[in-house]
Amino acid sequence: MKTSVPGQVKEKELKGVVGMARRNRRYVVPGAEQGMQTFKANVMKQEGYNVDLSRPDDVKYEVARELGVPLEPGSNGSLTTESAGQIGGRIGGSMVREMIRLAQEQLAKKENS
């Protein structure tokens, strides 16, 4: 008999969550999506990626190519969670590092005022 470990999610509980499409995600602050997309484009451009400012989400394909992950437009049902995480981690990690840098810069300015 299998016992459940606290905090462990059962496979049946994941149904409908794992395949969640991007369009179902919502920002807590209304109207923040455009600003975050612009921020993503600028950060990834600083990282050396070729980013179309009108389609910043497309940078994920360039990141995937660099990592050797076979991400294609459309269905990627055969993509592993690990591979998808590598792509998202590269993009999100860069964004978080830049947010921290900007916050530190603002704090330093505040302290010097």
PDB file of C-alpha atoms in Angstrom:
ATOM      1  CA  MET A   1       0.000   0.000   0.000  1.00  0.00           C
ATOM      2  CA  LYS A   2       1.319   3.429  -0.987  1.00  0.00           C
ATOM      3  CA  THR A   3       1.266   6.113   1.659  1.00  0.00           C
ATOM      4  CA  SER A   4       1.039   9.796   0.907  1.00  0.00           C
ATOM      5  CA  VAL A   5       3.817  12.117   2.005  1.00  0.00           C
ATOM      6  CA  PRO A   6       2.654  15.552   3.246  1.00  0.00           C
ATOM      7  CA  GLY A   7       3.112  18.140   0.507  1.00  0.00           C
ATOM      8  CA  GLN A   8       3.232  15.477  -2.205  1.00  0.00           C
ATOM      9  CA  VAL A   9       0.718  15.963  -5.017  1.00  0.00           C
ATOM     10  CA  LYS A  10      -1.093  12.969  -6.444  1.00  0.00           C
ATOM     11  CA  GLU A  11      -1.039  12.529 -10.213  1.00  0.00           C
ATOM     12  CA  LYS A  12      -4.826  12.781 -10.518  1.00  0.00           C
ATOM     13  CA  GLU A  13      -4.721  16.129  -8.683  1.00  0.00           C
ATOM     14  CA  LEU A  14      -2.438  17.461 -11.417  1.00  0.00           C
ATOM     15  CA  LYS A  15      -4.856  16.764 -14.261  1.00  0.00           C
ATOM     16  CA  GLY A  16      -5.884  20.029 -15.835  1.00  0.00           C
ATOM     17  CA  VAL A  17      -3.028  21.888 -14.134  1.00  0.00           C
ATOM     18  CA  VAL A  18       0.003  20.527 -15.980  1.00  0.00           C
ATOM     19  CA  GLY A  19      -1.312  21.491 -19.400  1.00  0.00           C
ATOM     20  CA  MET A  20      -2.380  24.988 -18.341  1.00  0.00           C
ATOM     21  CA  ALA A  21      -2.095  27.360 -21.269  1.00  0.00           C
ATOM     22  CA  ARG A  22      -0.324  30.692 -20.965  1.00  0.00           C
ATOM     23  CA  ARG A  23      -3.529  32.612 -21.640  1.00  0.00           C
ATOM     24  CA  ASN A  24      -4.956  31.380 -18.309  1.00  0.00           C
ATOM     25  CA  ARG A  25      -2.295  33.153 -16.272  1.00  0.00           C
ATOM     26  CA  ARG A  26      -3.169  36.564 -14.893  1.00  0.00           C
ATOM     27  CA  TYR A  27      -1.041  39.266 -13.342  1.00  0.00           C
ATOM     28  CA  VAL A  28      -2.086  40.432  -9.883  1.00  0.00           C
ATOM     29  CA  VAL A  29      -1.773  44.081 -10.945  1.00  0.00           C
ATOM     30  CA  PRO A  30      -4.225  44.881 -13.751  1.00  0.00           C
ATOM     31  CA  GLY A  31      -2.462  46.203 -16.834  1.00  0.00           C
ATOM     32  CA  ALA A  32       0.983  44.957 -15.760  1.00  0.00           C
ATOM     33  CA  GLU A  33       1.275  42.416 -18.570  1.00  0.00           C
ATOM     34  CA  GLN A  34       2.457  44.905 -21.210  1.00  0.00           C
ATOM     35  CA  GLY A  35       5.084  46.333 -18.881  1.00  0.00           C
ATOM     36  CA  MET A  36       6.358  42.863 -17.974  1.00  0.00           C
ATOM     37  CA  GLN A  37       6.532  41.853 -21.634  1.00  0.00           C
ATOM     38  CA  THR A  38       8.549  45.001 -22.408  1.00  0.00           C
ATOM     39  CA  PHE A  39      10.783  44.309 -19.404  1.00  0.00           C
ATOM     40  CA  LYS A  40      11.321  40.719 -20.595  1.00  0.00           C
ATOM     41  CA  ALA A  41      12.238  41.941 -24.079  1.00  0.00           C
ATOM     42  CA  ASN A  42      14.723  44.491 -22.724  1.00  0.00           C
ATOM     43  CA  VAL A  43      16.342  42.038 -20.305  1.00  0.00           C
ATOM     44  CA  MET A  44      16.737  39.314 -22.908  1.00  0.00           C
ATOM     45  CA  LYS A  45      18.115  41.846 -25.381  1.00  0.00           C
ATOM     46  CA  GLN A  46      20.739  42.811 -22.750  1.00  0.00           C
ATOM     47  CA  GLU A  47      21.523  39.095 -22.423  1.00  0.00           C
ATOM     48  CA  GLY A  48      22.410  39.076 -26.126  1.00  0.00           C
ATOM     49  CA  TYR A  49      19.282  37.523 -27.602  1.00  0.00           C
ATOM     50  CA  ASN A  50      17.630  38.761 -30.780  1.00  0.00           C
ATOM     51  CA  VAL A  51      14.252  39.955 -29.480  1.00  0.00           C
ATOM     52  CA  ASP A  52      11.357  41.287 -31.540  1.00  0.00           C
ATOM     53  CA  LEU A  53       9.909  43.943 -29.224  1.00  0.00           C
ATOM     54  CA  SER A  54       6.443  43.334 -30.632  1.00  0.00           C
ATOM     55  CA  ARG A  55       6.698  39.580 -29.829  1.00  0.00           C
ATOM     56  CA  PRO A  56       8.878  39.220 -26.705  1.00  0.00           C
ATOM     57  CA  ASP A  57       7.566  35.719 -25.918  1.00  0.00           C
ATOM     58  CA  ASP A  58       9.231  34.442 -29.094  1.00  0.00           C
ATOM     59  CA  VAL A  59      12.631  34.743 -27.387  1.00  0.00           C
ATOM     60  CA  LYS A  60      11.842  31.361 -25.808  1.00  0.00           C
ATOM     61  CA  TYR A  61      12.510  29.700 -29.175  1.00  0.00           C
ATOM     62  CA  GLU A  62      15.984  31.242 -29.384  1.00  0.00           C
ATOM     63  CA  VAL A  63      16.708  30.217 -25.782  1.00  0.00           C
ATOM     64  CA  ALA A  64      15.464  26.699 -26.546  1.00  0.00           C
ATOM     65  CA  ARG A  65      17.741  26.428 -29.603  1.00  0.00           C
ATOM     66  CA  GLU A  66      20.721  27.551 -27.519  1.00  0.00           C
ATOM     67  CA  LEU A  67      19.928  24.926 -24.874  1.00  0.00           C
ATOM     68  CA  GLY A  68      19.295  22.187 -27.447  1.00  0.00           C
ATOM     69  CA  VAL A  69      15.629  21.871 -26.460  1.00  0.00           C
ATOM     70  CA  PRO A  70      13.289  20.981 -29.367  1.00  0.00           C
ATOM     71  CA  LEU A  71      10.670  23.685 -28.721  1.00  0.00           C
ATOM     72  CA  GLU A  72       8.468  24.471 -31.696  1.00  0.00           C
ATOM     73  CA  PRO A  73       5.450  26.754 -32.160  1.00  0.00           C
ATOM     74  CA  GLY A  74       2.245  24.837 -31.471  1.00  0.00           C
ATOM     75  CA  SER A  75       2.000  21.656 -29.463  1.00  0.00           C
ATOM     76  CA  ASN A  76       5.031  20.533 -27.482  1.00  0.00           C
ATOM     77  CA  GLY A  77       3.369  17.662 -25.666  1.00  0.00           C
ATOM     78  CA  SER A  78       6.481  15.509 -25.861  1.00  0.00           C
ATOM     79  CA  LEU A  79       8.647  18.155 -24.184  1.00  0.00           C
ATOM     80  CA  THR A  80       9.769  17.138 -20.715  1.00  0.00           C
ATOM     81  CA  THR A  81       9.097  19.285 -17.672  1.00  0.00           C
ATOM     82  CA  GLU A  82      12.849  19.554 -17.180  1.00  0.00           C
ATOM     83  CA  SER A  83      13.373  20.914 -20.700  1.00  0.00           C
ATOM     84  CA  ALA A  84      10.552  23.422 -20.366  1.00  0.00           C
ATOM     85  CA  GLY A  85      11.970  24.473 -17.000  1.00  0.00           C
ATOM     86  CA  GLN A  86      15.392  25.089 -18.515  1.00  0.00           C
ATOM     87  CA  ILE A  87      13.872  27.532 -20.996  1.00  0.00           C
ATOM     88  CA  GLY A  88      11.689  29.312 -18.443  1.00  0.00           C
ATOM     89  CA  GLY A  89      14.485  29.329 -15.901  1.00  0.00           C
ATOM     90  CA  ARG A  90      16.893  31.030 -18.265  1.00  0.00           C
ATOM     91  CA  ILE A  91      14.361  33.752 -19.082  1.00  0.00           C
ATOM     92  CA  GLY A  92      12.869  34.159 -15.604  1.00  0.00           C
ATOM     93  CA  GLY A  93      16.253  33.984 -13.899  1.00  0.00           C
ATOM     94  CA  SER A  94      17.552  36.812 -16.063  1.00  0.00           C
ATOM     95  CA  MET A  95      14.475  38.880 -15.269  1.00  0.00           C
ATOM     96  CA  VAL A  96      14.797  38.299 -11.518  1.00  0.00           C
ATOM     97  CA  ARG A  97      18.511  39.194 -11.531  1.00  0.00           C
ATOM     98  CA  GLU A  98      17.689  42.457 -13.313  1.00  0.00           C
ATOM     99  CA  MET A  99      14.846  43.246 -10.882  1.00  0.00           C
ATOM    100  CA  ILE A 100      17.212  42.731  -7.957  1.00  0.00           C
ATOM    101  CA  ARG A 101      19.851  44.926  -9.589  1.00  0.00           C
ATOM    102  CA  LEU A 102      17.291  47.696 -10.162  1.00  0.00           C
ATOM    103  CA  ALA A 103      16.006  47.453  -6.571  1.00  0.00           C
ATOM    104  CA  GLN A 104      19.554  47.641  -5.192  1.00  0.00           C
ATOM    105  CA  GLU A 105      20.229  50.660  -7.397  1.00  0.00           C
ATOM    106  CA  GLN A 106      17.095  52.411  -6.088  1.00  0.00           C
ATOM    107  CA  LEU A 107      18.021  51.636  -2.475  1.00  0.00           C
ATOM    108  CA  ALA A 108      21.529  53.017  -2.988  1.00  0.00           C
ATOM    109  CA  LYS A 109      20.094  56.228  -4.459  1.00  0.00           C
ATOM    110  CA  LYS A 110      17.691  56.519  -1.545  1.00  0.00           C
ATOM    111  CA  GLU A 111      20.487  56.052   0.993  1.00  0.00           C
ATOM    112  CA  ASN A 112      22.622  58.711  -0.727  1.00  0.00           C
ATOM    113  CA  SER A 113      19.799  61.255  -0.754  1.00  0.00           C
TER     114      SER A 113
END
